[in-house]
Tab-separated table of C-alpha atoms in Angstrom:
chain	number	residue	atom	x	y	z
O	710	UNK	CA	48.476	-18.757	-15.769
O	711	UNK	CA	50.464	-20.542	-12.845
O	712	UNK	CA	50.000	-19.480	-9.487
O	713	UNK	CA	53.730	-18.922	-7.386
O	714	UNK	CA	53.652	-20.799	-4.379
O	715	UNK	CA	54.987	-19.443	-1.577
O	716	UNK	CA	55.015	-20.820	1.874
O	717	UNK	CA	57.476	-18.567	3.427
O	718	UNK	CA	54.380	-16.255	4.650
O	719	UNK	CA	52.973	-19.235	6.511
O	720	UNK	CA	56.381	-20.225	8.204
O	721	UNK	CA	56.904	-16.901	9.378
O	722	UNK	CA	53.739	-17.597	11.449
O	723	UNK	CA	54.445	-21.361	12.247
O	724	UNK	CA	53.764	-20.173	15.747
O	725	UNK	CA	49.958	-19.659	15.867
O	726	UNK	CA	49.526	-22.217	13.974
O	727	UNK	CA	51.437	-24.369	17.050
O	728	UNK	CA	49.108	-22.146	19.169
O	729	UNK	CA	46.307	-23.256	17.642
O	730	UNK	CA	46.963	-26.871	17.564
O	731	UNK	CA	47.554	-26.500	21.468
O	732	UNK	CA	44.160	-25.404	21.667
O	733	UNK	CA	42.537	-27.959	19.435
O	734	UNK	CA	43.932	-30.444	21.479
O	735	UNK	CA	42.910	-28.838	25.158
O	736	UNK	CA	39.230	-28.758	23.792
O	737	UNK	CA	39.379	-32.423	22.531
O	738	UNK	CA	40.787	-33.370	25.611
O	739	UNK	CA	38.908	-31.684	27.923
O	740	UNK	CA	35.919	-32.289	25.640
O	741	UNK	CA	37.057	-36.414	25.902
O	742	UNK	CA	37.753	-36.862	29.663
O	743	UNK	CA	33.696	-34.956	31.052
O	744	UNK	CA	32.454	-37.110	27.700
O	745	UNK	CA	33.629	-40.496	28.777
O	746	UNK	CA	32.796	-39.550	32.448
O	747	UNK	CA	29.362	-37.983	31.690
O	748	UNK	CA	28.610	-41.230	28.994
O	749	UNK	CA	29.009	-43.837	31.648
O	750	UNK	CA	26.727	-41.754	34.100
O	751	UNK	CA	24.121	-41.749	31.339
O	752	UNK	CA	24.756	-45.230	29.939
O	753	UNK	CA	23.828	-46.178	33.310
O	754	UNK	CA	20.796	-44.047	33.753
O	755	UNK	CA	19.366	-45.427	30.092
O	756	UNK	CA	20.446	-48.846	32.125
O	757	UNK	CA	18.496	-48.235	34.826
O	758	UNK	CA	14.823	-50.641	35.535
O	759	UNK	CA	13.235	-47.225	36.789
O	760	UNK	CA	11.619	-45.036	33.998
O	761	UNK	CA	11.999	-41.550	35.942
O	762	UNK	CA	15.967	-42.244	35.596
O	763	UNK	CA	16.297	-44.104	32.186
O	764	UNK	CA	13.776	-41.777	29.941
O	765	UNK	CA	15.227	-38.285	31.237
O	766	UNK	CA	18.456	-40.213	30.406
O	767	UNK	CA	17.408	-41.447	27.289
O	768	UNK	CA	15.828	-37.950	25.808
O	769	UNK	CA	19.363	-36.191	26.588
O	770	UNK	CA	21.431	-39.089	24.758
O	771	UNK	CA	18.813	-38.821	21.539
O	772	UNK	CA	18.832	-34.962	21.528
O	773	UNK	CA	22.377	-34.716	21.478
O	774	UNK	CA	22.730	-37.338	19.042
O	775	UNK	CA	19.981	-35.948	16.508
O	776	UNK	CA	20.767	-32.411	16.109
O	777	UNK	CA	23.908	-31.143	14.587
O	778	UNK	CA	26.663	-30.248	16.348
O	779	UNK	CA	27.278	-26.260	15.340
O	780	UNK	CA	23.626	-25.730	16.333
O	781	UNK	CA	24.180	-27.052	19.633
O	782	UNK	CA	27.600	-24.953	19.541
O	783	UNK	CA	25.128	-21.946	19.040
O	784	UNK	CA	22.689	-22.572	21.339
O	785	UNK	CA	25.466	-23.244	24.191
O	786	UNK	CA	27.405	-19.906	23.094
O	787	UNK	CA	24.510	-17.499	21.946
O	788	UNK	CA	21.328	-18.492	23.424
O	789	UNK	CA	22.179	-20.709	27.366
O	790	UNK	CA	24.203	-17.409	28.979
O	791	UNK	CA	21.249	-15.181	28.548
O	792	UNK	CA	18.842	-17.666	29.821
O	793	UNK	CA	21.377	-18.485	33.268
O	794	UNK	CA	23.133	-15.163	33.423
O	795	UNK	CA	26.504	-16.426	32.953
O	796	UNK	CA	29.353	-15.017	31.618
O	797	UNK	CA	30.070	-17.531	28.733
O	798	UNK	CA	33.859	-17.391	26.880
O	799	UNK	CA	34.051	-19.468	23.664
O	800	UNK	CA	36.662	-22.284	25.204
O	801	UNK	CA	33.315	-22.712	27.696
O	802	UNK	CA	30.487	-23.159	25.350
O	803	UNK	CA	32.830	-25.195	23.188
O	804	UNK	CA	34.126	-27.643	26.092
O	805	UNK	CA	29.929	-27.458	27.363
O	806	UNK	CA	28.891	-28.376	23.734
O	807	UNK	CA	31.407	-31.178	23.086
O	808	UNK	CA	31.472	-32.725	26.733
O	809	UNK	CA	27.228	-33.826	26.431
O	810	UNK	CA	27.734	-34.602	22.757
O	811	UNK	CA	30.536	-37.053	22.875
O	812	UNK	CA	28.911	-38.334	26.331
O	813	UNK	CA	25.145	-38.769	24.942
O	814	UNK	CA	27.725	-41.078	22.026
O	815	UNK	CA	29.877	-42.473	24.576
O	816	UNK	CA	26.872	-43.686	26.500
O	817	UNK	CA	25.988	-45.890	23.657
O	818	UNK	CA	28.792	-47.430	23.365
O	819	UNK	CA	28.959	-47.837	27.255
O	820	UNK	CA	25.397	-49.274	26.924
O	821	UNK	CA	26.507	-51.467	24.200
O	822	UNK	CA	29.527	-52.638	26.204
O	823	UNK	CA	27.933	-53.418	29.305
O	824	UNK	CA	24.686	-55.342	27.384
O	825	UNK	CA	27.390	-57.533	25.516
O	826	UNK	CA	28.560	-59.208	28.608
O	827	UNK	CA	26.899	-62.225	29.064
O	828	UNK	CA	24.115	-62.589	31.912
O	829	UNK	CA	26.251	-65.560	33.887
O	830	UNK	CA	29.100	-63.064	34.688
O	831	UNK	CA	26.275	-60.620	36.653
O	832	UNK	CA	25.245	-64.474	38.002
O	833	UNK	CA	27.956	-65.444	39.595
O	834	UNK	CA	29.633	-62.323	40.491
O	835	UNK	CA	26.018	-61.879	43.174
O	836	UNK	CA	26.599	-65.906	43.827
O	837	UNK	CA	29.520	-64.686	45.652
O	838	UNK	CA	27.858	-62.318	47.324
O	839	UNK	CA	29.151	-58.763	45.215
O	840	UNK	CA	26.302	-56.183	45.252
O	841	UNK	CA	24.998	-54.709	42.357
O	842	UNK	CA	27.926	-52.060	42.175
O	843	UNK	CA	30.592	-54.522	42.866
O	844	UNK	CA	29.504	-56.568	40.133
O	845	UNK	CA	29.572	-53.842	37.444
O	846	UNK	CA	32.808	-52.211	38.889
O	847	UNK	CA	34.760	-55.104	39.516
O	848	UNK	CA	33.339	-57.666	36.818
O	849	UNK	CA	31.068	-56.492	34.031
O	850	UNK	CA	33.053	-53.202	33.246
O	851	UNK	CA	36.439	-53.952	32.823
O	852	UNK	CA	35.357	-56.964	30.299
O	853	UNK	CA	33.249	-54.468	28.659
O	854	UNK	CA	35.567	-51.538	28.492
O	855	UNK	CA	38.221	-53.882	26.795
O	856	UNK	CA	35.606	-54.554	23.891
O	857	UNK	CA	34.304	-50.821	23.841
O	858	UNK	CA	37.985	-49.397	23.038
O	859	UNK	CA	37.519	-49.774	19.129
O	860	UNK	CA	34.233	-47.183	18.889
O	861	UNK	CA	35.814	-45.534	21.844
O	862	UNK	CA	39.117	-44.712	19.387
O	863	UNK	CA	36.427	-43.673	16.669
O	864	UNK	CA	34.697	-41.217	18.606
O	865	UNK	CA	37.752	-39.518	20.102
O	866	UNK	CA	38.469	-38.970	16.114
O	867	UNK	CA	35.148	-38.014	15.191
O	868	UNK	CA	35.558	-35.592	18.559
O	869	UNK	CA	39.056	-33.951	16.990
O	870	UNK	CA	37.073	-33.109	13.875
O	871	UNK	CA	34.084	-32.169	15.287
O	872	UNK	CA	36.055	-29.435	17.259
O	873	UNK	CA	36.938	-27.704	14.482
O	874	UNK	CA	33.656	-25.777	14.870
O	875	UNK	CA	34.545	-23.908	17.674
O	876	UNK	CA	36.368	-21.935	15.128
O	877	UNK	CA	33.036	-20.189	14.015
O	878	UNK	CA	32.947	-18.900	17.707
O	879	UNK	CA	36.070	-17.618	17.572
O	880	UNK	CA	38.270	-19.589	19.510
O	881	UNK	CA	41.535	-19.364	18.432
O	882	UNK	CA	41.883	-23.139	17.390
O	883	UNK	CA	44.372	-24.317	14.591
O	884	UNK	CA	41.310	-23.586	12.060
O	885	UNK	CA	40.551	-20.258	13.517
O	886	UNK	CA	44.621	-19.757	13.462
O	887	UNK	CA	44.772	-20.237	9.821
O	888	UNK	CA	41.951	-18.637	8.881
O	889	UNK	CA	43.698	-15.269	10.656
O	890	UNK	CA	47.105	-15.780	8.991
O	891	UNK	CA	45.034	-16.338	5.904
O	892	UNK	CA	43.694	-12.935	6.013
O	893	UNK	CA	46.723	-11.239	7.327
O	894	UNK	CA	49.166	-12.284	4.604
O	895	UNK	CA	46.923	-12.758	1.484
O	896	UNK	CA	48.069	-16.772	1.237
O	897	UNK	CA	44.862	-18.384	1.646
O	898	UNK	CA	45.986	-21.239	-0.741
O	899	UNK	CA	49.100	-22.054	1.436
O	900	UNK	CA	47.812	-21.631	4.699
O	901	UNK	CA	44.921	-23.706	4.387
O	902	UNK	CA	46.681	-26.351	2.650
O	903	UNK	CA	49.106	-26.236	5.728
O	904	UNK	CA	45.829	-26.413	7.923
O	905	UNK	CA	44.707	-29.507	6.545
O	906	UNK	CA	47.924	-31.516	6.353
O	907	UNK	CA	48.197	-30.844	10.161
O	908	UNK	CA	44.840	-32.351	10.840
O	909	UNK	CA	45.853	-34.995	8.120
O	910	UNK	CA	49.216	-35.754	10.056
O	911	UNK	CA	48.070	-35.434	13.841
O	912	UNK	CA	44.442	-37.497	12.943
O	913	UNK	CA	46.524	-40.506	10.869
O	914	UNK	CA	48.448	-40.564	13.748
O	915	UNK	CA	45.273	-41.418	16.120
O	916	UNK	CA	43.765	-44.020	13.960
O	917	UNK	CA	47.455	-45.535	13.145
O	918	UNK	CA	47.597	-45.635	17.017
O	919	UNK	CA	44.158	-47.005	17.231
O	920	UNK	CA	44.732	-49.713	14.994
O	921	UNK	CA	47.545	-50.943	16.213
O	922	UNK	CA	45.743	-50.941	20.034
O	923	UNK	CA	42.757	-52.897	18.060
O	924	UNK	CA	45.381	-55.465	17.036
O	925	UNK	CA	46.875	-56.030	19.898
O	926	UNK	CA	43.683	-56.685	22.008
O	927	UNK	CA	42.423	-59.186	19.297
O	928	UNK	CA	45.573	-61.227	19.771
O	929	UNK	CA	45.246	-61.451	23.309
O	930	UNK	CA	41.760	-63.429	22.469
O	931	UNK	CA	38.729	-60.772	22.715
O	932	UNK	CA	37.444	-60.084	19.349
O	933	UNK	CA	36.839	-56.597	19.080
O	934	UNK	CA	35.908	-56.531	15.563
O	935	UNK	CA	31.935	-55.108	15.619
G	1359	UNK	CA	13.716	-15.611	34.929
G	1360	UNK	CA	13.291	-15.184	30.993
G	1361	UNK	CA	10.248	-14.856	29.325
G	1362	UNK	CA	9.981	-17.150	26.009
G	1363	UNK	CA	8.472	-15.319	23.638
G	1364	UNK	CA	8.571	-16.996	20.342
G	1365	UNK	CA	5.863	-14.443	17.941
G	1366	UNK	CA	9.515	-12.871	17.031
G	1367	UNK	CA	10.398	-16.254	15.513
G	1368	UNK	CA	7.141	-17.206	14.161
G	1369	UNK	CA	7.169	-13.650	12.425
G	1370	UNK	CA	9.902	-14.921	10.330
G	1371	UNK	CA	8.771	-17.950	8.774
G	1372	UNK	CA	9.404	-16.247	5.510
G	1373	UNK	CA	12.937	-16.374	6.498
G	1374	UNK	CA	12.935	-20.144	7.842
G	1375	UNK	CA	11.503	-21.593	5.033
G	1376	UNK	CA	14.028	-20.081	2.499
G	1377	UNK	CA	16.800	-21.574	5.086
G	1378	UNK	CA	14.839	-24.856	5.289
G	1379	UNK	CA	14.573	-24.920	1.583
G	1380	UNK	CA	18.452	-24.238	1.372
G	1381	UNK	CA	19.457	-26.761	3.688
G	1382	UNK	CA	16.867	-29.509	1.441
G	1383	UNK	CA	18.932	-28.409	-1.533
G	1384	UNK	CA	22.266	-28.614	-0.395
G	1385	UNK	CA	21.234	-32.108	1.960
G	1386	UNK	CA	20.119	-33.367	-1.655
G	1387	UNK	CA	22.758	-32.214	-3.705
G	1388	UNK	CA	25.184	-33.852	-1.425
G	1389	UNK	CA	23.500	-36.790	-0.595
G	1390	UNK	CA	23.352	-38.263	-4.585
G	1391	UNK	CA	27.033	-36.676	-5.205
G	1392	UNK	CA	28.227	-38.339	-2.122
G	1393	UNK	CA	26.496	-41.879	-2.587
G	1394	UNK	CA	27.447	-42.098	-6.275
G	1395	UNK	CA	31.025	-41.231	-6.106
G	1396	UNK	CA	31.447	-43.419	-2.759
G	1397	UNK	CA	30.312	-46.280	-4.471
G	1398	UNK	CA	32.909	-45.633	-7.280
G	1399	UNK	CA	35.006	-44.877	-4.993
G	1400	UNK	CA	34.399	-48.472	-3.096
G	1401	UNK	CA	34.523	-50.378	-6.321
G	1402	UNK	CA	37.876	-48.864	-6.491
G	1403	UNK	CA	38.587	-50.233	-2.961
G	1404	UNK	CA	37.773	-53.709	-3.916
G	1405	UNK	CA	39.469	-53.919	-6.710
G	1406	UNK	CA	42.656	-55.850	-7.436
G	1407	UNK	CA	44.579	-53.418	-9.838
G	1408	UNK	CA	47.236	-51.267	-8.222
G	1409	UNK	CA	45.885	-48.217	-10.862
G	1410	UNK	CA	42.296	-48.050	-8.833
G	1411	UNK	CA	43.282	-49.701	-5.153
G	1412	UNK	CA	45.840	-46.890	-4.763
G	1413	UNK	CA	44.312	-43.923	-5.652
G	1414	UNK	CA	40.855	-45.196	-4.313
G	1415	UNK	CA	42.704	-45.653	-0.642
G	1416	UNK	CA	44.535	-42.247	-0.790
G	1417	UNK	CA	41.319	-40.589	-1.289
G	1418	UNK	CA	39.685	-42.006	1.575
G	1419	UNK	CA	42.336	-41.697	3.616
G	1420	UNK	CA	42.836	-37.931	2.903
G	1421	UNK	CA	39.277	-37.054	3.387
G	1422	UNK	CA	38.056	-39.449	6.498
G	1423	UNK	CA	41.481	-37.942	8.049
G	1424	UNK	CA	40.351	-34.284	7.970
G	1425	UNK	CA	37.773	-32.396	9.215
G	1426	UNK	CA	34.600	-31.315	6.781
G	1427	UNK	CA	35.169	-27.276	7.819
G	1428	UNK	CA	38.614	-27.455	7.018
G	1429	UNK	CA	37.285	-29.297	3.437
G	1430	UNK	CA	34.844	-26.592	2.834
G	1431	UNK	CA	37.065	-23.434	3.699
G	1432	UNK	CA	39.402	-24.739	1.454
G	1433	UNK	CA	37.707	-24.927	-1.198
G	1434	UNK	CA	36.075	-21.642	-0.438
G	1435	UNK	CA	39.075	-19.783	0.259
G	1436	UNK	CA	42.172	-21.798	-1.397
G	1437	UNK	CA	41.198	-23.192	-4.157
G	1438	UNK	CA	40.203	-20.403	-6.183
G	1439	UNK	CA	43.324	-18.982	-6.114
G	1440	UNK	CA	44.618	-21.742	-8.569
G	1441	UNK	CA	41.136	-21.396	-10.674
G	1442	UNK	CA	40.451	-18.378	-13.710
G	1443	UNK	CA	36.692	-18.211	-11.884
G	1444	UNK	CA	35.199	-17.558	-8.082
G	1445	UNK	CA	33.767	-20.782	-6.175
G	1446	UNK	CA	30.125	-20.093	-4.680
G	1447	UNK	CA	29.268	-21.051	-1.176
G	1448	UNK	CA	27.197	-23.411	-2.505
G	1449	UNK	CA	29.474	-24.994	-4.390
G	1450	UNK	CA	32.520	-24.988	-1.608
G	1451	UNK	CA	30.106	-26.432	0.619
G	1452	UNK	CA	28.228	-29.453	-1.473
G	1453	UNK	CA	32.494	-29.980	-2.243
G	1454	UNK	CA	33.773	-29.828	0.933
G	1455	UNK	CA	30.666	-32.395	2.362
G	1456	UNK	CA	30.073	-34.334	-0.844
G	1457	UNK	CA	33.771	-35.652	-1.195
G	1458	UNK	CA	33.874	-36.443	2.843
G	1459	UNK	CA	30.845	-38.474	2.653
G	1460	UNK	CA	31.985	-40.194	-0.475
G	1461	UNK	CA	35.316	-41.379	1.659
G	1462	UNK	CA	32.912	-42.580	4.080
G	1463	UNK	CA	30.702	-44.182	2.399
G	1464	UNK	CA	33.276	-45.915	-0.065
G	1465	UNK	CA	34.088	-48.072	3.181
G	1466	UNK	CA	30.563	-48.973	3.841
G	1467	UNK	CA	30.407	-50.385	-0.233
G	1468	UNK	CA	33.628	-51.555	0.369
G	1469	UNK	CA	32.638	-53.608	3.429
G	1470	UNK	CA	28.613	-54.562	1.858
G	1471	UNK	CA	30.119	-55.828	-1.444
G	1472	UNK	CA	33.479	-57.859	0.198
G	1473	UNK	CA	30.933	-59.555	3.104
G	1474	UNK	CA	28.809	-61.571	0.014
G	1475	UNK	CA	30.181	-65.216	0.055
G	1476	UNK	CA	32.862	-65.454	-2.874
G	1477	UNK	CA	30.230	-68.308	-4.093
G	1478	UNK	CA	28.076	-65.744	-5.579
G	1479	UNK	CA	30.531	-64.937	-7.720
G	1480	UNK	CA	31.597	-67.990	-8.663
G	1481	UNK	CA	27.892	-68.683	-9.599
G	1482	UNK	CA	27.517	-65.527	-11.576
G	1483	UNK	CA	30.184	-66.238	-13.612
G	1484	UNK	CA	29.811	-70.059	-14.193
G	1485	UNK	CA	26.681	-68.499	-15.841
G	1486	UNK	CA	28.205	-66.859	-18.231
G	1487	UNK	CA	27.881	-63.144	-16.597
G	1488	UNK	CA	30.384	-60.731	-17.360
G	1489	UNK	CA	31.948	-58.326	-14.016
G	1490	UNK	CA	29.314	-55.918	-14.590
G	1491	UNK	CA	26.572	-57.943	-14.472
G	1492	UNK	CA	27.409	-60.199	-11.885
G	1493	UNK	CA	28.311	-56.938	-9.842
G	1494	UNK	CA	24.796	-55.373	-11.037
G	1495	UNK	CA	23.064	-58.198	-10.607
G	1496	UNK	CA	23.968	-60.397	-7.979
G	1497	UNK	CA	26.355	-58.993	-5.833
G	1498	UNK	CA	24.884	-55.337	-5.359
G	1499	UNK	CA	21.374	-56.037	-4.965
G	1500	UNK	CA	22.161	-58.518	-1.662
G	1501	UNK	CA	25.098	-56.295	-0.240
G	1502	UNK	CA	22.918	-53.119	-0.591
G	1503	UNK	CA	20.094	-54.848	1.845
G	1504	UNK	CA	23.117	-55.058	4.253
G	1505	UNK	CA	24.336	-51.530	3.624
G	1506	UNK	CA	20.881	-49.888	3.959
G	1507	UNK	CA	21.072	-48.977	7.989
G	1508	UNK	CA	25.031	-48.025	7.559
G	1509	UNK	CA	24.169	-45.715	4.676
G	1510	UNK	CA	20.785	-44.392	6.267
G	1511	UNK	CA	23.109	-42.843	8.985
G	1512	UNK	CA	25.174	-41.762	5.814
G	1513	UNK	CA	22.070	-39.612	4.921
G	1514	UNK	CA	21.774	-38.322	8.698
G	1515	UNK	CA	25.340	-36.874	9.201
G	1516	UNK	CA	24.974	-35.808	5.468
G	1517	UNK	CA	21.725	-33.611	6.771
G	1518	UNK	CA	23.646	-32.719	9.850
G	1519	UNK	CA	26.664	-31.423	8.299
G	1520	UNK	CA	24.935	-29.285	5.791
G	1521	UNK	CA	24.528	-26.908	9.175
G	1522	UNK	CA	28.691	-26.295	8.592
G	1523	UNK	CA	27.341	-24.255	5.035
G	1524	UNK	CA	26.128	-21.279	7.300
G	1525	UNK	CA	30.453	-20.787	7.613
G	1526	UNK	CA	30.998	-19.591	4.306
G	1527	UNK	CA	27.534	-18.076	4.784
G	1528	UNK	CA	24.739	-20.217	2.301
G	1529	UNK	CA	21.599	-19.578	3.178
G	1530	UNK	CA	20.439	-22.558	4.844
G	1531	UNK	CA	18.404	-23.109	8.698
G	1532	UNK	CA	21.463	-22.133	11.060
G	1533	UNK	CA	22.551	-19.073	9.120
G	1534	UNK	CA	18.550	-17.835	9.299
G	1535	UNK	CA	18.307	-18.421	12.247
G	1536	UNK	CA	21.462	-16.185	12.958
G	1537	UNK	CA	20.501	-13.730	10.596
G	1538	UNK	CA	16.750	-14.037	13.003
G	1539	UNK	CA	18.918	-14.045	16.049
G	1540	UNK	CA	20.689	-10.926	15.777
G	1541	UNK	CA	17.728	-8.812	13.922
G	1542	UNK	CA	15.439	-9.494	16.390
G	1543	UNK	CA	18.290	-9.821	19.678
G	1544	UNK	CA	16.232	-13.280	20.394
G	1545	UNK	CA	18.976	-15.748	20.266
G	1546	UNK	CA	17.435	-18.014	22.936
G	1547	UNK	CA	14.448	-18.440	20.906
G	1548	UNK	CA	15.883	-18.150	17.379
G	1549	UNK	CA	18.513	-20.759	18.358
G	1550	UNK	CA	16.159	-23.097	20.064
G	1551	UNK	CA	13.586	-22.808	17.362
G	1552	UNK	CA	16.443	-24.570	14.817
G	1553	UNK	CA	17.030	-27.299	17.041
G	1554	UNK	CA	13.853	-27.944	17.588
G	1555	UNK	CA	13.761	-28.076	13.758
G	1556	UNK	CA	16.852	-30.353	13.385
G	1557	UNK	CA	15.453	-32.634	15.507
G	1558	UNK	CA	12.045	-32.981	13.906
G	1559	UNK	CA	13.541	-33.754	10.517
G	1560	UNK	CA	15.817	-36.040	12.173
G	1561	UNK	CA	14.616	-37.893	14.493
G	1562	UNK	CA	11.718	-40.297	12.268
G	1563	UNK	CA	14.965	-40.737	10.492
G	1564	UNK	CA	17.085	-42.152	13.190
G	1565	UNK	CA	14.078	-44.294	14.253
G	1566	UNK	CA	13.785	-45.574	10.889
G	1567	UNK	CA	17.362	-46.918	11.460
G	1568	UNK	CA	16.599	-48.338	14.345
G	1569	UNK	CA	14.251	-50.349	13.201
G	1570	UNK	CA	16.519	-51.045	9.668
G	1571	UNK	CA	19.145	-52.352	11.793
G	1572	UNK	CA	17.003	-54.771	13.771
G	1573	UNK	CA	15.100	-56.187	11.174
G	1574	UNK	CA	18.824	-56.592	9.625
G	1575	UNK	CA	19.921	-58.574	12.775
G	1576	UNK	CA	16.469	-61.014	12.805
G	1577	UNK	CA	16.983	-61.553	8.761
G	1578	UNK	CA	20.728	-62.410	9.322
């Protein structure tokens, strides 16, 4: 037997599937920006000399990074409302979820970042009298960011991916989109298919983009390559 | 304020251990069809014919460039309709993660066997060993000491992703835990009683690579 493809079914719905890419990318986005922000908060917590700041710190960044990702999904959608009292919609729990995941990764790349810089740069940037602060804003960070951008590229991809979870809460995501049209015209085969070349197409794109960042930045003389 | 209660969970262990047993099986299952074909996969990688670098490449491309859930409802929902027979959520699952972790970890044998010194080689065959051997024999055995903390991680997301089997509903920890969750209306307690779970499998694990990857950095 040979199966009749048909992929006229999926056209005629081309626009929740453009729906649901628009969604995917407001929760990776959203998800990205509080991840990077919340990573360098807690990158410099895990930094800090005094235990009360860098262990609380440290426990968040190896919790998120130890359990998987749809239980924390479940726990931040199912279980966290009941125990505040909040109202809880799935774009919520999912932007919650991802935000502390991709910051408790982000922070050790921050970490990473910031310990690869050598000690003379924190030297002389107090030899000319910059406080702590100064130092990392104005000297130690923007040397380290410039070598953090490869694993920063990664786990922006690995983010993408990852948010194709929120799909089991029902948010209408580009997964969640095709799953519907799947159901509603009996074309699982096609639809699925044109679910996974989209991911295939927009996520190439990234790490083309990525790559060709990488090379760049190793030409101008800081070797990025980990 | 709520009031943890957790009897309704421990109640249940009849429940948890049939999900923990699931998610051993399918962890296991995917972990040795994963490893295996990644390292054919990577062989593929390395080598110089056009008839394995291609298809090796496209492979990994394909599957480290989509998502795993995507993987597994395809193969749960799509491809059957192109097979005589009905695919198990077992199966669509160990397929769906099995082939992503083979992409994966076809790039860590890729990079393990192309960072050993072309001299070892050389060596091998001056010897008189044939590709196989000096592969088997030489070259593995030193790039797998290198690979060991990349492919320990491997075995972590492996473990983590079997959770994304509870969406074509296997019975593994997450999908007790929902089935616990909405018998018993405790989701705060059936849902924190699996992470807690997660994380005690896990986390001697991600210490162990830890301490893999800095004994790697003193040997080196």
């Amino acid at each position: 037997m040979t199966y009749q493809w048909d992929f006229t079914p999926v056209l005629a719905n081309s626009g929740l599937l453009a729906q649901g890419l628009v969604n995917t990318l407001k929760v990776t986005g959203t998800a990205l920006v509080c991840g990077v922000v919340l990573g360098l908060a807690l990158a410099l917590l895990r930094l800090s000399p005094r235990s009360y700041l860098s262990w609380p710190a440290g426990f968040v960044i190896e919790v998120f990074r130890t359990t998987p990702p749809l239980v924390q999904l479940f726990w931040f959608y199912f279980a966290l409302p009941l125990l505040a009292g909040i109202e809880m919609t799935p774009f919520m729990a999912a932007a919650v979820t991802f935000s502390i995941q991709s910051a408790a990764f982000f922070a050790e790349v921050f970490r990473g970042g910031i310990v690869s810089i050598e000690r003379g740069q924190w030297d002389g940037a107090r030899a000319i009298g910059m406080t702590q602060a100064q130092a990392l804003r104005r000297i130690v960070l923007p040397q380290a960011v410039k070598r953090m951008i490869p694993a920063f590229m990664e786990r922006a991809i690995e983010l993408m991916k990852t948010t194709t979870l929120v799909a089991t809460i029902s948010y209408a995501d580009l997964l969640y989109a095709a799953n519907e049209i799947s159901q509603k015209t009996f074309r699982p085969l096609e639809t699925f298919t044109v679910a996974a070349l989209i991911y295939f197409v927009v996520i190439t794109a990234f790490s083309l983009a990525a790559r060709q960042l990488e090379r760049r930045l190793s030409v101008s003389g800081e070797s990025t390559v980990r | 304020m709520h009031k943890w209660d957790f009897a309704s969970v421990f109640a249940n262990t009849d429940a948890l251990l049939a999900g923990a047993a699931g998610t051993l099986r399918i962890f296991a299952l995917c972990l040795v069809l994963g490893l295996s074909l990644g390292l054919i996969v990577g062989l593929g990688r390395t080598s110089r014919s056009r008839w394995l670098y291609w298809p090796a490449s496209a492979f990994v491309e394909f599957f480290r460039n989509t998502p795993v859930l995507v993987q597994i409802l395809w193969f749960y929902f799509a491809l059957p309709m192109l097979l005589p027979f009905q695919i198990g959520p077992l199966a669509a699952a160990a397929l769906g993660i099995s082939l992503n972790s083979a992409a994966f970890s076809a790039e860590i044998f890729r990079g393990g066997i192309q960072s050993i010194d072309p001299g070892q080689w050389d060596g091998a065959r001056a010897i008189g060993m044939g590709w196989g051997q000096a592969m088997r024999r030489i070259i593995l055995p030193q790039a797998l000491k290198r690979m060991t903390p990349a492919l320990t991680n491997r075995a972590i997301e492996i473990f983590k992703m079997s959770t994304l089997a509870s969406a074509v509903a296997y019975v593994e920890l997450l999908q007790q835990g929902k089935l616990i969750a909405s018998l018993n209306f405790n989701p705060i307690e059936a849902y924190t009683a699996i992470a807690v779970i997660f994380f005690v499998f896990l986390w001697p694990l991600v210490q162990m690579t830890y301490f893999l990857e800095r004994r790697l950095k003193r040997d080196e």
